[in-house]
Amino acid sequence: MLNPADPVFVEVLRKQLPEGALHAPEPRYLEEPRGRWQGLAGVVALPRTVAEVSVVVRACAEARVGLVSWGGGTGLVGGQLMPEGPAPVVLSLERMAALRGSYPEENVLVVEAGMILADVQRHASDLGRVFPLALASEGTCRIGGNLSTNAGGLNVLRYGNARDLCLGVEAVLPDGSIFNGLKRLRKDNTGYDLRHLLIGAEGTLGVITAASLRLFPQPGVVGTALLAVESPEAALKLLSLAQERLSGMVSAFELIGRMGLQFLAERIPEVKLPIGMPEWMVLIEIGLPAGFGVAEDHLGGLFEAGLAAGLVSDGVIAASEAQRAGLWRIREAIPEANRMIGAVSSHDISVPLGLVAEFIAKAGPRLAAMGDFRVNCFGHLGDGNLHYNVFPALGRSRKDYEDQRDAVKTCVHDLVDELGGSMSAEHGLGRLKVEDLERYGDPGKLAAMRAIKAALDPLGIMNPGAVLRA
């Protein structure tokens, strides 16, 4: 049984920390983007050093008080707040945002966990390098949260998830001890890799306080194209063709469905479409080393090959940075339009690449049998991650479907499970998908996860109720 972070506990903790390290909870620490939950907090801790984080965690362990790590508050599955139970300590690392080291010859950047993702990208750019993790929330999310959720984003196809971009972490474990794993090594075969255990654990096994991050050379030239395709099957064949012609140089390959374009026309009409409103489109971006020719020529060759193969029917290739930004604005505006309309149920799913088209073909009729819905299917086709979101029929609101939300989610996730996919591709589990993990998770994996949680956090103080049921 956990205890609340009551005034007595707060006063004890206050005496162990520098002045100003504890604050009364502000609304921003208790809210999440979709407005599904309202969080609780007895106090907000704002440490400046890993030693101060250790003090906070150790005090919570000694008093058996829950602790919720808070990054930028941008998570979409409720992992950054605790809506019920004894009021916890909310731990924000926003004051721990320092650059600890730059190693351009190693392609490594060492930063504290509170650094905003866009600032990580800027520091990499200052070195003539790229940190390729790219998200819609990069101006507010923080790298510690990105690692704790194993964030994905636009460039996973080429560079991998957050897990693939991290060489080492510093973290505070549930007993308050400090794990000094901030190495810059590519090879380190010395037993269990605690780095990978903490990445993706959503703050349930410890608090990541700093990380050694992988950087990459900046592409010499970048090219972007928006191509109309006949179907998801055609999009997948075009992806294969692109990878054959430009092996290792395809950075992003985004699928956009017609419904998303209709939503833009309905809600954000200032976003213009350069090729009309086809049933399906792909947004492709390539990055070439200097001396590998003109990006537009490579994309033009891909378009011609796709046209000859019957995969592509129309397209536009960006001829300037402004045009490139305009094409990306189409993709980036789709989630904005989604929020304006209000989804009945949103799904961050992945299936094997070869089954993406089958999933799309089967999911629509199954939902149609349940009611009158609009489906906006878009996402990172290059890595099999779709945002398959279900919306009210035109002229209706999501309030009209409240009694169907769970059934819609189950319908989509059951099909994902049938096809060997995942009901959480890049957003994590948080509190939203705890039951889904229990329903679809492998029993052996669940047992191992619970054993690890019990071994590292026997008191159950770390982000109680997230990932695993409290």
Coordinates of C-alpha atoms in Angstrom, one line a residue:
M1 CA 0.0 0.0 0.0
L2 CA 1.4 3.4 -1.0
N3 CA 1.3 6.5 1.2
P4 CA 0.4 10.0 0.0
A5 CA 3.0 12.8 -0.4
D6 CA 1.3 14.6 2.4
P7 CA 2.5 17.8 4.1
V8 CA 4.5 15.9 6.6
F9 CA 6.4 14.0 3.9
V10 CA 6.9 17.1 1.9
E11 CA 8.4 18.9 4.8
V12 CA 10.8 16.0 5.5
L13 CA 11.8 16.0 1.8
R14 CA 12.2 19.8 1.7
K15 CA 14.8 19.7 4.4
Q16 CA 17.0 17.3 2.2
L17 CA 16.9 19.5 -0.9
P18 CA 18.1 23.0 -1.9
E19 CA 15.7 25.8 -1.6
G20 CA 13.3 26.0 -4.4
A21 CA 13.5 22.3 -5.4
L22 CA 9.9 21.6 -4.4
H23 CA 6.9 23.4 -5.8
A24 CA 3.1 23.2 -5.4
P25 CA 1.6 21.3 -8.4
E26 CA 0.7 23.5 -11.4
P27 CA -2.1 22.4 -13.8
R28 CA 0.5 21.6 -16.5
Y29 CA 1.9 18.7 -14.5
L30 CA -1.5 17.2 -14.0
E31 CA -2.9 17.3 -17.6
E32 CA -2.3 15.3 -20.8
P33 CA -2.9 16.3 -24.4
R34 CA -6.1 14.3 -25.0
G35 CA -7.8 15.4 -21.8
R36 CA -8.7 11.9 -20.7
W37 CA -7.3 12.0 -17.2
Q38 CA -6.6 14.5 -14.5
G39 CA -3.5 13.7 -12.5
L40 CA -2.8 13.9 -8.8
A41 CA 0.3 15.2 -7.0
G42 CA 1.3 16.1 -3.5
V43 CA 4.3 18.1 -4.6
V44 CA 6.4 18.6 -7.7
A45 CA 10.1 18.1 -7.4
L46 CA 12.4 20.0 -9.7
P47 CA 16.0 18.7 -9.1
R48 CA 19.1 20.2 -10.7
T49 CA 21.5 17.3 -10.3
V50 CA 21.4 13.5 -10.4
A51 CA 22.3 13.6 -6.7
E52 CA 19.1 15.6 -6.0
V53 CA 17.1 13.1 -8.0
S54 CA 18.6 10.3 -5.9
V55 CA 17.5 12.1 -2.7
V56 CA 13.9 12.4 -4.0
V57 CA 13.7 8.7 -5.0
R58 CA 15.3 7.5 -1.8
A59 CA 12.9 9.5 0.3
C60 CA 9.9 8.1 -1.7
A61 CA 11.2 4.6 -1.1
E62 CA 11.7 5.1 2.6
A63 CA 8.2 6.5 3.0
R64 CA 6.6 4.3 0.3
V65 CA 5.3 7.3 -1.7
G66 CA 4.6 6.9 -5.4
L67 CA 6.8 8.8 -7.9
V68 CA 5.7 9.8 -11.4
S69 CA 8.4 11.1 -13.8
W70 CA 7.3 14.0 -16.0
G71 CA 9.1 15.0 -19.2
G72 CA 7.4 17.4 -21.5
G73 CA 3.9 16.1 -20.8
T74 CA 3.3 15.2 -24.4
G75 CA 2.6 11.5 -24.0
L76 CA -0.7 10.2 -25.5
V77 CA -1.3 7.1 -23.3
G78 CA -1.4 8.7 -19.8
G79 CA 2.1 7.6 -18.6
Q80 CA 3.0 11.0 -17.3
L81 CA 0.3 11.3 -14.7
M82 CA -1.4 9.3 -11.9
P83 CA -5.2 9.9 -11.9
E84 CA -6.1 7.9 -8.8
G85 CA -4.6 6.6 -5.6
P86 CA -2.5 8.3 -2.9
A87 CA -1.1 11.6 -4.3
P88 CA 2.4 11.0 -5.6
V89 CA 5.5 13.1 -6.0
V90 CA 5.8 14.4 -9.6
L91 CA 9.4 14.5 -10.6
S92 CA 10.3 16.9 -13.4
L93 CA 13.8 17.0 -14.9
E94 CA 13.2 20.3 -16.8
R95 CA 16.0 21.9 -14.8
M96 CA 18.4 19.2 -15.8
A97 CA 18.8 20.2 -19.5
A98 CA 22.5 20.7 -19.8
L99 CA 24.8 19.5 -22.6
R100 CA 27.4 17.4 -20.8
G101 CA 29.7 16.6 -23.7
S102 CA 30.2 16.8 -27.5
Y103 CA 32.3 14.2 -29.3
P104 CA 31.9 14.9 -33.1
E105 CA 34.7 12.5 -34.0
E106 CA 32.8 9.8 -32.2
N107 CA 29.3 11.0 -33.4
V108 CA 28.2 11.2 -29.8
L109 CA 26.3 13.8 -27.8
V110 CA 25.9 13.5 -24.0
V111 CA 22.9 15.4 -22.7
E112 CA 20.8 15.5 -19.6
A113 CA 17.3 14.1 -19.7
G114 CA 15.5 17.3 -19.4
M115 CA 16.8 18.7 -22.7
I116 CA 14.1 19.4 -25.2
L117 CA 14.4 17.2 -28.3
A118 CA 14.6 20.2 -30.6
D119 CA 17.6 21.5 -28.6
V120 CA 19.3 18.1 -29.0
Q121 CA 18.8 18.4 -32.7
R122 CA 20.2 21.9 -32.7
H123 CA 23.3 20.8 -30.7
A124 CA 23.9 18.0 -33.2
S125 CA 23.5 20.5 -36.1
D126 CA 26.1 22.8 -34.5
L127 CA 28.5 19.9 -34.8
G128 CA 27.6 19.3 -38.5
R129 CA 25.7 16.2 -37.5
V130 CA 22.2 14.9 -37.3
F131 CA 20.2 13.5 -34.3
P132 CA 17.5 11.9 -36.4
L133 CA 14.7 11.4 -33.8
A134 CA 11.9 13.6 -35.2
L135 CA 8.5 14.0 -33.7
A136 CA 5.6 16.4 -34.0
S137 CA 6.1 17.4 -30.3
E138 CA 9.9 17.9 -30.7
G139 CA 9.6 21.6 -29.5
T140 CA 8.3 20.5 -26.1
C141 CA 9.0 16.9 -25.5
R142 CA 12.3 16.0 -23.6
I143 CA 14.9 13.4 -24.4
G144 CA 14.4 11.6 -21.1
G145 CA 10.7 11.0 -22.0
N146 CA 11.6 10.0 -25.5
L147 CA 13.9 7.3 -24.2
S148 CA 11.5 6.2 -21.5
T149 CA 8.8 5.6 -24.1
N150 CA 11.2 4.4 -26.8
A151 CA 9.8 7.1 -29.1
G152 CA 9.6 6.4 -32.9
G153 CA 8.7 9.2 -35.3
L154 CA 9.4 10.0 -38.9
N155 CA 12.9 8.5 -39.5
V156 CA 12.7 5.1 -37.9
L157 CA 12.9 3.5 -41.4
R158 CA 16.5 4.7 -41.7
Y159 CA 17.8 5.3 -38.2
G160 CA 15.7 3.3 -35.8
N161 CA 13.7 4.1 -32.7
A162 CA 15.0 6.1 -29.7
R163 CA 16.4 2.8 -28.3
D164 CA 18.7 2.5 -31.4
L165 CA 20.0 6.0 -30.9
C166 CA 21.2 5.6 -27.4
L167 CA 24.6 4.3 -26.3
G168 CA 24.3 4.7 -22.6
V169 CA 22.2 6.1 -19.8
E170 CA 22.7 7.5 -16.3
A171 CA 19.7 6.7 -14.1
V172 CA 18.4 6.6 -10.6
L173 CA 17.0 3.2 -9.6
P174 CA 14.0 2.7 -7.3
D175 CA 16.1 2.5 -4.1
G176 CA 17.7 5.8 -4.9
S177 CA 21.0 4.3 -6.1
I178 CA 22.7 5.8 -9.1
F179 CA 23.4 3.7 -12.2
N180 CA 26.4 5.2 -13.9
G181 CA 26.0 3.7 -17.3
L182 CA 26.7 6.9 -19.4
K183 CA 29.2 5.2 -21.7
R184 CA 29.9 6.0 -25.3
L185 CA 30.7 2.5 -26.4
R186 CA 29.3 0.7 -29.4
K187 CA 30.4 -2.7 -27.9
D188 CA 30.1 -3.6 -24.3
N189 CA 29.4 -7.3 -23.6
T190 CA 29.5 -7.2 -19.8
G191 CA 26.2 -8.9 -18.9
Y192 CA 22.7 -7.6 -18.7
D193 CA 22.1 -4.3 -20.6
L194 CA 20.3 -2.1 -18.1
R195 CA 20.2 0.7 -20.7
H196 CA 17.8 -1.3 -22.8
L197 CA 15.8 -2.3 -19.7
L198 CA 15.3 1.3 -18.7
I199 CA 14.5 2.5 -22.2
G200 CA 10.9 1.9 -22.9
A201 CA 10.0 1.2 -19.3
E202 CA 8.1 4.5 -19.0
G203 CA 9.6 5.3 -15.6
T204 CA 8.5 2.1 -13.9
L205 CA 12.0 0.8 -13.3
G206 CA 14.0 4.0 -12.7
V207 CA 14.5 7.6 -13.7
I208 CA 16.8 8.3 -16.7
T209 CA 18.8 11.4 -15.9
A210 CA 21.2 11.6 -18.8
A211 CA 22.0 9.8 -22.0
S212 CA 24.8 9.3 -24.6
L213 CA 23.2 9.7 -28.0
R214 CA 24.3 8.6 -31.4
L215 CA 24.7 11.2 -34.1
F216 CA 25.0 10.8 -37.9
P217 CA 26.5 12.7 -40.7
Q218 CA 24.3 15.3 -42.3
P219 CA 23.1 14.3 -45.7
G220 CA 24.7 16.2 -48.5
V221 CA 21.4 16.7 -50.3
V222 CA 17.8 16.0 -49.3
G223 CA 14.9 15.3 -51.6
T224 CA 11.2 15.1 -50.9
A225 CA 8.3 13.9 -53.1
L226 CA 4.6 13.4 -52.7
L227 CA 3.3 10.6 -55.0
A228 CA -0.2 9.4 -55.6
V229 CA -0.4 5.6 -55.5
E230 CA -3.2 3.2 -56.4
S231 CA -3.5 1.3 -53.1
P232 CA -1.6 0.3 -50.0
E233 CA -0.2 -2.7 -51.9
A234 CA 1.2 -0.3 -54.5
A235 CA 2.7 1.9 -51.8
L236 CA 4.5 -1.2 -50.4
K237 CA 5.8 -2.2 -53.8
L238 CA 7.0 1.4 -54.3
L239 CA 8.8 1.3 -51.0
S240 CA 10.6 -1.9 -52.0
L241 CA 11.5 -0.3 -55.3
A242 CA 12.8 2.8 -53.6
Q243 CA 15.0 0.8 -51.2
E244 CA 16.4 -1.2 -54.2
R245 CA 17.3 1.9 -56.1
L246 CA 18.4 4.0 -53.0
S247 CA 19.6 1.5 -50.5
G248 CA 20.1 3.0 -47.1
M249 CA 19.1 6.5 -48.3
V250 CA 15.3 6.5 -47.8
S251 CA 14.7 8.4 -44.6
A252 CA 10.9 8.6 -44.5
F253 CA 8.1 6.9 -46.3
E254 CA 4.7 8.1 -45.0
L255 CA 1.3 6.8 -46.1
I256 CA -1.6 9.2 -46.3
G257 CA -5.2 8.2 -47.0
R258 CA -7.9 10.2 -48.7
M259 CA -9.9 10.7 -45.5
G260 CA -7.0 12.6 -44.0
L261 CA -7.0 14.9 -47.0
Q262 CA -10.7 15.4 -46.6
F263 CA -10.2 16.3 -43.0
L264 CA -7.6 18.9 -44.0
A265 CA -10.0 20.4 -46.5
E266 CA -12.7 20.5 -43.9
R267 CA -10.7 21.9 -41.0
I268 CA -7.4 23.4 -42.2
P269 CA -8.2 24.5 -45.8
E270 CA -5.2 26.8 -46.0
V271 CA -3.1 23.6 -46.3
K272 CA -3.0 23.1 -50.1
L273 CA -2.7 19.8 -51.9
P274 CA -0.5 20.0 -55.0
I275 CA -1.9 16.9 -56.7
G276 CA -5.6 16.9 -55.9
M277 CA -7.1 14.3 -53.6
P278 CA -6.2 10.7 -54.6
E279 CA -7.3 7.7 -52.6
W280 CA -3.7 7.1 -51.3
M281 CA -0.5 9.1 -51.3
V282 CA 3.0 8.5 -50.0
L283 CA 5.4 11.2 -48.8
I284 CA 9.0 10.0 -49.4
E285 CA 12.2 11.7 -48.3
I286 CA 15.7 10.7 -49.2
G287 CA 19.1 11.9 -47.9
L288 CA 22.1 11.4 -50.1
P289 CA 25.8 11.9 -49.3
A290 CA 27.5 14.7 -51.2
G291 CA 28.6 13.7 -54.7
F292 CA 25.8 11.1 -55.1
G293 CA 24.0 13.3 -57.7
V294 CA 20.9 15.5 -57.5
A295 CA 18.1 14.2 -55.2
E296 CA 15.4 15.4 -57.5
D297 CA 16.9 13.3 -60.3
H298 CA 16.8 10.2 -58.1
L299 CA 13.2 10.9 -57.1
G300 CA 12.3 11.5 -60.7
G301 CA 13.8 8.2 -61.7
L302 CA 11.8 6.5 -58.9
F303 CA 8.6 8.2 -60.2
E304 CA 9.2 7.1 -63.7
A305 CA 9.9 3.5 -62.6
G306 CA 6.7 3.5 -60.4
L307 CA 4.7 4.9 -63.3
A308 CA 6.0 2.2 -65.6
A309 CA 5.1 -0.5 -63.0
G310 CA 1.6 0.9 -62.6
L311 CA 2.3 1.9 -59.0
V312 CA 2.2 5.7 -59.3
S313 CA -0.4 7.9 -61.1
D314 CA 0.7 11.4 -60.2
G315 CA 3.2 13.2 -58.1
V316 CA 5.2 16.3 -57.3
I317 CA 8.9 16.6 -56.4
A318 CA 10.0 19.5 -54.2
A319 CA 12.3 21.9 -56.1
S320 CA 13.0 24.2 -53.1
E321 CA 13.1 24.2 -49.4
A322 CA 9.8 26.0 -49.3
Q323 CA 8.2 23.4 -51.4
R324 CA 9.7 20.6 -49.3
A325 CA 8.3 22.3 -46.1
G326 CA 4.9 22.6 -47.9
L327 CA 4.8 18.9 -48.6
W328 CA 5.7 18.0 -45.0
R329 CA 3.1 20.5 -43.8
I330 CA 0.4 18.3 -45.4
R331 CA 1.6 15.3 -43.3
E332 CA 2.1 17.3 -40.1
A333 CA -1.4 19.0 -40.3
I334 CA -3.3 15.7 -40.4
P335 CA -3.1 15.1 -36.6
E336 CA -4.1 18.7 -36.1
A337 CA -7.2 18.2 -38.2
N338 CA -7.9 14.9 -36.3
R339 CA -7.9 16.7 -33.0
M340 CA -10.3 19.3 -34.3
I341 CA -12.8 16.6 -35.4
G342 CA -12.3 14.4 -32.3
A343 CA -11.8 10.7 -32.7
V344 CA -14.1 7.9 -31.4
S345 CA -11.0 5.8 -30.9
S346 CA -7.3 6.3 -31.9
H347 CA -4.9 3.4 -32.6
D348 CA -1.1 3.4 -32.8
I349 CA -0.6 0.0 -34.3
S350 CA 2.0 -2.0 -36.2
V351 CA 1.8 -5.1 -38.3
P352 CA 4.4 -6.9 -40.5
L353 CA 5.0 -4.9 -43.6
G354 CA 3.7 -7.7 -45.8
L355 CA 0.4 -7.6 -44.0
V356 CA -0.3 -3.9 -43.9
A357 CA -2.5 -4.0 -46.9
E358 CA -4.4 -7.0 -45.6
F359 CA -5.0 -5.2 -42.3
I360 CA -6.4 -2.1 -44.0
A361 CA -8.6 -4.2 -46.3
K362 CA -10.1 -6.2 -43.4
A363 CA -10.4 -3.5 -40.7
G364 CA -12.7 -1.2 -42.7
P365 CA -15.5 -3.8 -43.3
R366 CA -15.3 -5.0 -39.7
L367 CA -15.8 -1.4 -38.4
A368 CA -18.6 -0.7 -41.0
A369 CA -20.5 -3.7 -39.6
M370 CA -20.5 -2.0 -36.2
G371 CA -21.7 1.4 -37.2
D372 CA -21.3 4.5 -39.3
F373 CA -17.7 5.6 -39.0
R374 CA -15.0 7.5 -40.9
V375 CA -11.5 6.1 -40.8
N376 CA -8.4 8.1 -41.2
C377 CA -5.5 5.7 -41.9
F378 CA -2.0 7.3 -42.1
G379 CA 1.4 6.8 -40.7
H380 CA 4.9 5.5 -41.0
L381 CA 4.5 2.8 -43.7
G382 CA 8.2 2.3 -44.0
D383 CA 8.3 0.6 -40.5
G384 CA 4.8 -0.9 -40.5
N385 CA 3.4 1.7 -38.0
L386 CA -0.1 3.0 -38.8
H387 CA -2.2 5.5 -37.0
Y388 CA -5.6 3.9 -37.7
N389 CA -8.1 6.4 -36.2
V390 CA -11.8 6.0 -36.2
F391 CA -14.0 9.1 -36.3
P392 CA -17.7 10.0 -36.2
A393 CA -19.8 10.1 -39.3
L394 CA -20.1 13.5 -40.9
G395 CA -22.5 15.7 -38.9
R396 CA -22.0 13.7 -35.7
S397 CA -19.6 14.0 -32.8
R398 CA -17.7 11.5 -30.8
K399 CA -20.1 11.9 -27.9
D400 CA -22.6 10.0 -30.0
Y401 CA -20.3 7.0 -29.9
E402 CA -19.2 6.9 -26.2
D403 CA -20.8 3.5 -25.7
Q404 CA -18.9 2.1 -28.7
R405 CA -15.4 3.3 -28.0
D406 CA -14.2 0.2 -26.2
A407 CA -15.8 -2.1 -28.8
V408 CA -14.1 -0.1 -31.6
K409 CA -10.7 -0.4 -30.0
T410 CA -11.2 -4.1 -29.4
C411 CA -12.2 -4.6 -33.0
V412 CA -9.1 -3.0 -34.3
H413 CA -6.7 -4.5 -31.8
D414 CA -8.1 -8.0 -32.2
L415 CA -7.3 -7.8 -35.9
V416 CA -3.8 -6.5 -35.2
D417 CA -3.3 -9.4 -32.9
E418 CA -4.6 -11.9 -35.5
L419 CA -2.0 -10.6 -37.9
G420 CA 0.9 -10.8 -35.4
G421 CA 1.1 -7.1 -34.8
S422 CA 1.4 -4.8 -31.9
M423 CA -1.3 -2.5 -30.4
S424 CA 1.4 -0.1 -29.3
A425 CA 3.9 0.8 -32.0
E426 CA 5.5 4.0 -30.8
H427 CA 3.4 5.7 -28.1
G428 CA 4.0 3.2 -25.3
L429 CA 1.5 1.6 -22.9
G430 CA 1.1 4.2 -20.1
R431 CA -2.2 3.7 -18.3
L432 CA -4.3 3.6 -21.4
K433 CA -3.1 0.2 -22.6
V434 CA -2.5 -1.7 -19.4
E435 CA -5.6 -3.9 -20.0
D436 CA -4.6 -4.3 -23.7
L437 CA -1.2 -5.7 -22.6
E438 CA -2.9 -8.2 -20.4
R439 CA -5.3 -9.2 -23.2
Y440 CA -2.7 -9.5 -26.0
G441 CA 0.6 -9.8 -24.3
D442 CA 2.6 -13.1 -24.4
P443 CA 2.1 -14.8 -21.0
G444 CA 5.8 -15.6 -20.7
K445 CA 6.8 -12.0 -21.4
L446 CA 4.2 -10.7 -18.9
A447 CA 5.5 -13.0 -16.2
A448 CA 9.1 -11.9 -16.8
M449 CA 8.0 -8.2 -16.8
R450 CA 6.3 -8.6 -13.5
A451 CA 9.3 -10.4 -12.0
I452 CA 11.6 -7.6 -13.2
K453 CA 9.3 -5.0 -11.7
A454 CA 9.1 -6.9 -8.4
A455 CA 12.9 -7.3 -8.3
L456 CA 13.9 -3.7 -9.0
D457 CA 10.9 -1.9 -7.5
P458 CA 9.6 -4.2 -4.8
L459 CA 7.7 -1.3 -3.1
G460 CA 5.9 -0.4 -6.3
I461 CA 6.7 3.3 -6.1
M462 CA 7.9 4.0 -9.6
N463 CA 5.0 5.3 -11.8
P464 CA 2.4 3.1 -10.1
G465 CA -0.2 1.8 -12.5
A466 CA 1.7 2.5 -15.7
V467 CA 2.6 -0.4 -18.0
L468 CA 1.7 -3.0 -15.4
R469 CA -1.4 -2.9 -13.2
A470 CA -0.5 -1.6 -9.7

